[in-house]
N, CA, C and O atoms as CSV, one atom per row, in Angstrom:
chain,resi,resn,atom,element,x,y,z
A,1,MET,N,N,-15.120,-28.617,2.358
A,1,MET,CA,C,-14.356,-28.930,1.180
A,1,MET,C,C,-13.502,-27.714,0.814
A,1,MET,O,O,-13.997,-26.587,0.789
A,2,PHE,N,N,-12.251,-27.943,0.538
A,2,PHE,CA,C,-11.302,-26.878,0.224
A,2,PHE,C,C,-11.251,-26.674,-1.285
A,2,PHE,O,O,-11.248,-27.641,-2.045
A,3,LEU,N,N,-11.210,-25.408,-1.722
A,3,LEU,CA,C,-11.133,-25.083,-3.140
A,3,LEU,C,C,-9.858,-24.316,-3.452
A,3,LEU,O,O,-9.337,-23.557,-2.635
A,4,SER,N,N,-9.381,-24.545,-4.663
A,4,SER,CA,C,-8.315,-23.742,-5.250
A,4,SER,C,C,-8.889,-23.141,-6.527
A,4,SER,O,O,-9.407,-23.863,-7.378
A,5,VAL,N,N,-8.798,-21.818,-6.662
A,5,VAL,CA,C,-9.395,-21.114,-7.794
A,5,VAL,C,C,-8.340,-20.266,-8.479
A,5,VAL,O,O,-7.535,-19.598,-7.829
A,6,GLN,N,N,-8.360,-20.305,-9.795
A,6,GLN,CA,C,-7.535,-19.408,-10.592
A,6,GLN,C,C,-8.498,-18.479,-11.320
A,6,GLN,O,O,-9.294,-18.935,-12.140
A,7,LEU,N,N,-8.437,-17.184,-11.031
A,7,LEU,CA,C,-9.382,-16.208,-11.557
A,7,LEU,C,C,-8.659,-15.174,-12.405
A,7,LEU,O,O,-7.649,-14.604,-11.993
A,8,SER,N,N,-9.197,-14.943,-13.597
A,8,SER,CA,C,-8.703,-13.873,-14.461
A,8,SER,C,C,-9.847,-12.923,-14.747
A,8,SER,O,O,-10.985,-13.348,-14.947
A,9,CYS,N,N,-9.540,-11.637,-14.765
A,9,CYS,CA,C,-10.536,-10.607,-15.048
A,9,CYS,C,C,-10.028,-9.772,-16.217
A,9,CYS,O,O,-8.883,-9.321,-16.229
A,10,TYR,N,N,-10.906,-9.574,-17.201
A,10,TYR,CA,C,-10.571,-8.786,-18.381
A,10,TYR,C,C,-11.588,-7.661,-18.528
A,10,TYR,O,O,-12.614,-7.843,-19.185
A,11,PRO,N,N,-11.323,-6.493,-17.925
A,11,PRO,CA,C,-12.241,-5.363,-18.067
A,11,PRO,C,C,-12.290,-4.907,-19.526
A,11,PRO,O,O,-11.257,-4.806,-20.188
A,12,LEU,N,N,-13.480,-4.638,-20.011
A,12,LEU,CA,C,-13.652,-4.233,-21.406
A,12,LEU,C,C,-13.625,-2.709,-21.511
A,12,LEU,O,O,-14.624,-2.065,-21.834
A,13,LYS,N,N,-12.448,-2.159,-21.225
A,13,LYS,CA,C,-12.250,-0.715,-21.295
A,13,LYS,C,C,-10.782,-0.436,-21.537
A,13,LYS,O,O,-9.934,-1.295,-21.292
A,14,ASP,N,N,-10.475,0.759,-22.015
A,14,ASP,CA,C,-9.085,1.110,-22.301
A,14,ASP,C,C,-8.231,1.132,-21.041
A,14,ASP,O,O,-7.111,0.623,-21.040
A,15,ASP,N,N,-8.752,1.717,-19.973
A,15,ASP,CA,C,-8.024,1.764,-18.705
A,15,ASP,C,C,-8.368,0.513,-17.904
A,15,ASP,O,O,-9.200,0.562,-16.998
A,16,TYR,N,N,-7.735,-0.598,-18.234
A,16,TYR,CA,C,-8.091,-1.894,-17.645
A,16,TYR,C,C,-7.323,-2.222,-16.367
A,16,TYR,O,O,-7.745,-3.100,-15.615
A,17,LYS,N,N,-6.222,-1.547,-16.103
A,17,LYS,CA,C,-5.381,-1.924,-14.962
A,17,LYS,C,C,-6.030,-1.610,-13.619
A,17,LYS,O,O,-6.013,-2.451,-12.721
A,18,GLN,N,N,-6.602,-0.417,-13.461
A,18,GLN,CA,C,-7.169,-0.021,-12.177
A,18,GLN,C,C,-8.277,-0.963,-11.707
A,18,GLN,O,O,-8.285,-1.344,-10.537
A,19,PRO,N,N,-9.219,-1.354,-12.583
A,19,PRO,CA,C,-10.241,-2.304,-12.128
A,19,PRO,C,C,-9.653,-3.625,-11.633
A,19,PRO,O,O,-10.167,-4.215,-10.683
A,20,ILE,N,N,-8.587,-4.086,-12.266
A,20,ILE,CA,C,-7.950,-5.340,-11.846
A,20,ILE,C,C,-7.286,-5.156,-10.484
A,20,ILE,O,O,-7.450,-5.990,-9.593
A,21,TRP,N,N,-6.540,-4.072,-10.324
A,21,TRP,CA,C,-5.877,-3.816,-9.028
A,21,TRP,C,C,-6.906,-3.698,-7.913
A,21,TRP,O,O,-6.712,-4.228,-6.819
A,22,ASP,N,N,-8.009,-2.994,-8.197
A,22,ASP,CA,C,-9.047,-2.827,-7.178
A,22,ASP,C,C,-9.713,-4.152,-6.828
A,22,ASP,O,O,-10.039,-4.399,-5.666
A,23,LEU,N,N,-9.915,-5.000,-7.827
A,23,LEU,CA,C,-10.506,-6.320,-7.577
A,23,LEU,C,C,-9.585,-7.159,-6.701
A,23,LEU,O,O,-10.044,-7.802,-5.757
A,24,ILE,N,N,-8.295,-7.158,-7.003
A,24,ILE,CA,C,-7.336,-7.925,-6.203
A,24,ILE,C,C,-7.326,-7.409,-4.761
A,24,ILE,O,O,-7.335,-8.200,-3.818
A,25,ALA,N,N,-7.306,-6.095,-4.592
A,25,ALA,CA,C,-7.326,-5.520,-3.243
A,25,ALA,C,C,-8.580,-5.949,-2.492
A,25,ALA,O,O,-8.522,-6.273,-1.306
A,26,ARG,N,N,-9.702,-5.950,-3.182
A,26,ARG,CA,C,-10.966,-6.368,-2.555
A,26,ARG,C,C,-10.903,-7.842,-2.147
A,26,ARG,O,O,-11.369,-8.207,-1.068
A,27,LEU,N,N,-10.333,-8.682,-3.001
A,27,LEU,CA,C,-10.190,-10.109,-2.670
A,27,LEU,C,C,-9.271,-10.295,-1.463
A,27,LEU,O,O,-9.540,-11.130,-0.599
A,28,GLU,N,N,-8.194,-9.524,-1.404
A,28,GLU,CA,C,-7.246,-9.650,-0.293
A,28,GLU,C,C,-7.870,-9.250,1.039
A,28,GLU,O,O,-7.431,-9.723,2.087
A,29,GLU,N,N,-8.873,-8.398,1.020
A,29,GLU,CA,C,-9.542,-7.960,2.251
A,29,GLU,C,C,-10.481,-9.017,2.837
A,29,GLU,O,O,-10.981,-8.842,3.948
A,30,THR,N,N,-10.728,-10.106,2.113
A,30,THR,CA,C,-11.709,-11.106,2.549
A,30,THR,C,C,-11.178,-12.049,3.622
A,30,THR,O,O,-11.963,-12.708,4.303
A,31,GLY,N,N,-9.864,-12.124,3.785
A,31,GLY,CA,C,-9.299,-13.077,4.731
A,31,GLY,C,C,-8.926,-14.404,4.089
A,31,GLY,O,O,-8.260,-15.227,4.716
A,32,LEU,N,N,-9.347,-14.623,2.849
A,32,LEU,CA,C,-8.921,-15.818,2.126
A,32,LEU,C,C,-7.472,-15.639,1.696
A,32,LEU,O,O,-6.970,-14.519,1.610
A,33,GLN,N,N,-6.808,-16.757,1.427
A,33,GLN,CA,C,-5.456,-16.644,0.893
A,33,GLN,C,C,-5.567,-16.285,-0.580
A,33,GLN,O,O,-6.209,-16.999,-1.350
A,34,VAL,N,N,-4.943,-15.179,-0.972
A,34,VAL,CA,C,-4.989,-14.671,-2.337
A,34,VAL,C,C,-3.557,-14.486,-2.818
A,34,VAL,O,O,-2.745,-13.839,-2.156
A,35,VAL,N,N,-3.258,-15.063,-3.983
A,35,VAL,CA,C,-1.931,-14.933,-4.573
A,35,VAL,C,C,-2.099,-14.298,-5.946
A,35,VAL,O,O,-2.573,-14.942,-6.882
A,36,ALA,N,N,-1.711,-13.038,-6.061
A,36,ALA,CA,C,-1.837,-12.322,-7.333
A,36,ALA,C,C,-0.650,-12.643,-8.226
A,36,ALA,O,O,0.500,-12.611,-7.790
A,37,GLY,N,N,-0.948,-12.952,-9.482
A,37,GLY,CA,C,0.094,-13.226,-10.459
A,37,GLY,C,C,-0.017,-12.265,-11.626
A,37,GLY,O,O,-0.849,-11.357,-11.616
A,38,ARG,N,N,0.807,-12.461,-12.615
A,38,ARG,CA,C,0.814,-11.553,-13.766
A,38,ARG,C,C,-0.398,-11.745,-14.673
A,38,ARG,O,O,-0.846,-10.789,-15.305
A,39,MET,N,N,-0.935,-12.959,-14.750
A,39,MET,CA,C,-2.045,-13.233,-15.665
A,39,MET,C,C,-3.324,-13.674,-14.961
A,39,MET,O,O,-4.397,-13.681,-15.564
A,40,SER,N,N,-3.211,-14.038,-13.702
A,40,SER,CA,C,-4.395,-14.474,-12.958
A,40,SER,C,C,-4.119,-14.351,-11.463
A,40,SER,O,O,-2.988,-14.136,-11.028
A,41,THR,N,N,-5.180,-14.494,-10.710
A,41,THR,CA,C,-5.086,-14.451,-9.253
A,41,THR,C,C,-5.600,-15.768,-8.709
A,41,THR,O,O,-6.646,-16.254,-9.139
A,42,GLU,N,N,-4.873,-16.349,-7.766
A,42,GLU,CA,C,-5.291,-17.605,-7.150
A,42,GLU,C,C,-5.933,-17.312,-5.803
A,42,GLU,O,O,-5.470,-16.460,-5.045
A,43,ILE,N,N,-6.999,-18.029,-5.526
A,43,ILE,CA,C,-7.759,-17.860,-4.293
A,43,ILE,C,C,-7.941,-19.242,-3.674
A,43,ILE,O,O,-8.263,-20.207,-4.368
A,44,PHE,N,N,-7.730,-19.326,-2.359
A,44,PHE,CA,C,-7.796,-20.606,-1.673
A,44,PHE,C,C,-8.657,-20.491,-0.430
A,44,PHE,O,O,-8.560,-19.512,0.310
A,45,GLY,N,N,-9.502,-21.489,-0.198
A,45,GLY,CA,C,-10.312,-21.489,1.017
A,45,GLY,C,C,-11.435,-22.498,0.956
A,45,GLY,O,O,-11.531,-23.293,0.021
A,46,GLU,N,N,-12.282,-22.454,1.968
A,46,GLU,CA,C,-13.412,-23.375,2.053
A,46,GLU,C,C,-14.476,-23.022,1.009
A,46,GLU,O,O,-14.701,-21.850,0.706
A,47,TYR,N,N,-15.116,-24.043,0.474
A,47,TYR,CA,C,-16.040,-23.917,-0.656
A,47,TYR,C,C,-17.046,-22.775,-0.504
A,47,TYR,O,O,-17.097,-21.883,-1.351
A,48,ASP,N,N,-17.843,-22.796,0.562
A,48,ASP,CA,C,-18.910,-21.802,0.712
A,48,ASP,C,C,-18.361,-20.384,0.756
A,48,ASP,O,O,-18.931,-19.475,0.152
A,49,GLU,N,N,-17.269,-20.194,1.462
A,49,GLU,CA,C,-16.683,-18.863,1.587
A,49,GLU,C,C,-16.102,-18.390,0.255
A,49,GLU,O,O,-16.302,-17.241,-0.137
A,50,VAL,N,N,-15.391,-19.267,-0.436
A,50,VAL,CA,C,-14.789,-18.904,-1.722
A,50,VAL,C,C,-15.874,-18.549,-2.737
A,50,VAL,O,O,-15.757,-17.547,-3.443
A,51,MET,N,N,-16.913,-19.349,-2.815
A,51,MET,CA,C,-17.971,-19.091,-3.791
A,51,MET,C,C,-18.700,-17.787,-3.489
A,51,MET,O,O,-19.066,-17.061,-4.414
A,52,LYS,N,N,-18.915,-17.479,-2.220
A,52,LYS,CA,C,-19.555,-16.211,-1.857
A,52,LYS,C,C,-18.655,-15.044,-2.219
A,52,LYS,O,O,-19.125,-14.046,-2.764
A,53,VAL,N,N,-17.365,-15.158,-1.922
A,53,VAL,CA,C,-16.416,-14.093,-2.245
A,53,VAL,C,C,-16.364,-13.868,-3.755
A,53,VAL,O,O,-16.358,-12.722,-4.204
A,54,LEU,N,N,-16.328,-14.940,-4.540
A,54,LEU,CA,C,-16.306,-14.794,-5.995
A,54,LEU,C,C,-17.557,-14.082,-6.493
A,54,LEU,O,O,-17.473,-13.162,-7.306
A,55,SER,N,N,-18.705,-14.505,-6.008
A,55,SER,CA,C,-19.969,-13.892,-6.414
A,55,SER,C,C,-20.001,-12.405,-6.051
A,55,SER,O,O,-20.349,-11.564,-6.880
A,56,ASP,N,N,-19.642,-12.096,-4.826
A,56,ASP,CA,C,-19.651,-10.704,-4.368
A,56,ASP,C,C,-18.649,-9.850,-5.151
A,56,ASP,O,O,-18.957,-8.720,-5.529
A,57,ALA,N,N,-17.459,-10.388,-5.390
A,57,ALA,CA,C,-16.414,-9.632,-6.085
A,57,ALA,C,C,-16.798,-9.355,-7.538
A,57,ALA,O,O,-16.573,-8.253,-8.040
A,58,MET,N,N,-17.368,-10.337,-8.205
A,58,MET,CA,C,-17.772,-10.121,-9.592
A,58,MET,C,C,-18.920,-9.121,-9.675
A,58,MET,O,O,-18.922,-8.251,-10.545
A,59,ARG,N,N,-19.887,-9.238,-8.785
A,59,ARG,CA,C,-20.998,-8.284,-8.767
A,59,ARG,C,C,-20.479,-6.865,-8.532
A,59,ARG,O,O,-20.865,-5.930,-9.234
A,60,TRP,N,N,-19.594,-6.715,-7.531
A,60,TRP,CA,C,-19.002,-5.414,-7.245
A,60,TRP,C,C,-18.285,-4.857,-8.477
A,60,TRP,O,O,-18.430,-3.679,-8.803
A,61,SER,N,N,-17.516,-5.703,-9.157
A,61,SER,CA,C,-16.774,-5.266,-10.333
A,61,SER,C,C,-17.718,-4.789,-11.440
A,61,SER,O,O,-17.483,-3.743,-12.046
A,62,PHE,N,N,-18.769,-5.539,-11.701
A,62,PHE,CA,C,-19.737,-5.139,-12.733
A,62,PHE,C,C,-20.405,-3.820,-12.371
A,62,PHE,O,O,-20.560,-2.942,-13.219
A,63,GLU,N,N,-20.794,-3.686,-11.122
A,63,GLU,CA,C,-21.490,-2.472,-10.678
A,63,GLU,C,C,-20.562,-1.253,-10.657
A,63,GLU,O,O,-21.004,-0.132,-10.907
A,64,THR,N,N,-19.286,-1.471,-10.360
A,64,THR,CA,C,-18.337,-0.373,-10.238
A,64,THR,C,C,-17.710,0.021,-11.571
A,64,THR,O,O,-17.564,1.207,-11.867
A,65,TYR,N,N,-17.342,-0.973,-12.373
A,65,TYR,CA,C,-16.572,-0.705,-13.595
A,65,TYR,C,C,-17.276,-1.101,-14.887
A,65,TYR,O,O,-16.752,-0.830,-15.967
A,66,GLY,N,N,-18.418,-1.718,-14.814
A,66,GLY,CA,C,-19.118,-2.099,-16.035
A,66,GLY,C,C,-18.671,-3.454,-16.560
A,66,GLY,O,O,-18.276,-4.337,-15.798
A,67,LYS,N,N,-18.739,-3.596,-17.849
A,67,LYS,CA,C,-18.509,-4.889,-18.489
A,67,LYS,C,C,-17.076,-5.392,-18.304
A,67,LYS,O,O,-16.105,-4.657,-18.477
A,68,SER,N,N,-16.988,-6.660,-17.950
A,68,SER,CA,C,-15.725,-7.386,-17.842
A,68,SER,C,C,-15.987,-8.840,-18.177
A,68,SER,O,O,-17.120,-9.315,-18.092
A,69,VAL,N,N,-14.952,-9.531,-18.551
A,69,VAL,CA,C,-15.010,-10.974,-18.742
A,69,VAL,C,C,-14.226,-11.609,-17.602
A,69,VAL,O,O,-13.086,-11.226,-17.338
A,70,PHE,N,N,-14.837,-12.582,-16.927
A,70,PHE,CA,C,-14.166,-13.337,-15.876
A,70,PHE,C,C,-13.976,-14.766,-16.351
A,70,PHE,O,O,-14.884,-15.366,-16.926
A,71,VAL,N,N,-12.793,-15.305,-16.107
A,71,VAL,CA,C,-12.498,-16.706,-16.402
A,71,VAL,C,C,-12.017,-17.331,-15.104
A,71,VAL,O,O,-11.044,-16.869,-14.508
A,72,ALA,N,N,-12.701,-18.384,-14.667
A,72,ALA,CA,C,-12.341,-19.036,-13.413
A,72,ALA,C,C,-12.116,-20.528,-13.647
A,72,ALA,O,O,-12.891,-21.197,-14.330
A,73,LYS,N,N,-11.040,-21.020,-13.063
A,73,LYS,CA,C,-10.784,-22.457,-13.001
A,73,LYS,C,C,-10.912,-22.823,-11.536
A,73,LYS,O,O,-10.209,-22.280,-10.685
A,74,ILE,N,N,-11.816,-23.749,-11.247
A,74,ILE,CA,C,-12.112,-24.109,-9.861
A,74,ILE,C,C,-11.820,-25.588,-9.665
A,74,ILE,O,O,-12.322,-26.438,-10.401
A,75,MET,N,N,-11.005,-25.882,-8.666
A,75,MET,CA,C,-10.619,-27.268,-8.411
A,75,MET,C,C,-10.825,-27.595,-6.947
A,75,MET,O,O,-10.452,-26.813,-6.072
A,76,GLU,N,N,-11.401,-28.718,-6.685
A,76,GLU,CA,C,-11.518,-29.197,-5.313
A,76,GLU,C,C,-10.127,-29.656,-4.884
A,76,GLU,O,O,-9.454,-30.397,-5.600
A,77,GLY,N,N,-9.715,-29.207,-3.715
A,77,GLY,CA,C,-8.412,-29.601,-3.197
A,77,GLY,C,C,-7.518,-28.405,-2.949
A,77,GLY,O,O,-7.818,-27.280,-3.347
A,78,ASP,N,N,-6.428,-28.678,-2.290
A,78,ASP,CA,C,-5.493,-27.643,-1.878
A,78,ASP,C,C,-4.306,-27.611,-2.839
A,78,ASP,O,O,-3.442,-28.486,-2.795
A,79,ARG,N,N,-4.269,-26.604,-3.702
A,79,ARG,CA,C,-3.181,-26.449,-4.678
A,79,ARG,C,C,-2.328,-25.230,-4.366
A,79,ARG,O,O,-1.694,-24.662,-5.255
A,80,ARG,N,N,-2.315,-24.826,-3.076
A,80,ARG,CA,C,-1.505,-23.668,-2.687
A,80,ARG,C,C,-0.036,-23.930,-2.978
A,80,ARG,O,O,0.446,-25.052,-2.822
A,81,PRO,N,N,0.685,-22.874,-3.410
A,81,PRO,CA,C,2.126,-23.024,-3.616
A,81,PRO,C,C,2.843,-23.320,-2.302
A,81,PRO,O,O,2.484,-22.776,-1.259
A,82,LYS,N,N,3.807,-24.139,-2.351
A,82,LYS,CA,C,4.559,-24.524,-1.156
A,82,LYS,C,C,5.798,-23.690,-1.013
A,82,LYS,O,O,6.558,-23.872,-0.062
């Protein structure tokens, strides 16, 4: 099953940009299709792989940068930009 995910990360710190950039870079290294936008990042791929990547990325972010709020919209299907 193919998933389309829209993920936003809100680090709870004054210097919020670096944690976001590092998270996006980490997502891009996974081999999934990642489209970074101004307010959220879109991730596309097979269900099991996407869910594992999301879990690993959020855990890494918490362990590396501390408290953050993540907002994810997850949809079954291929919503990649054409």
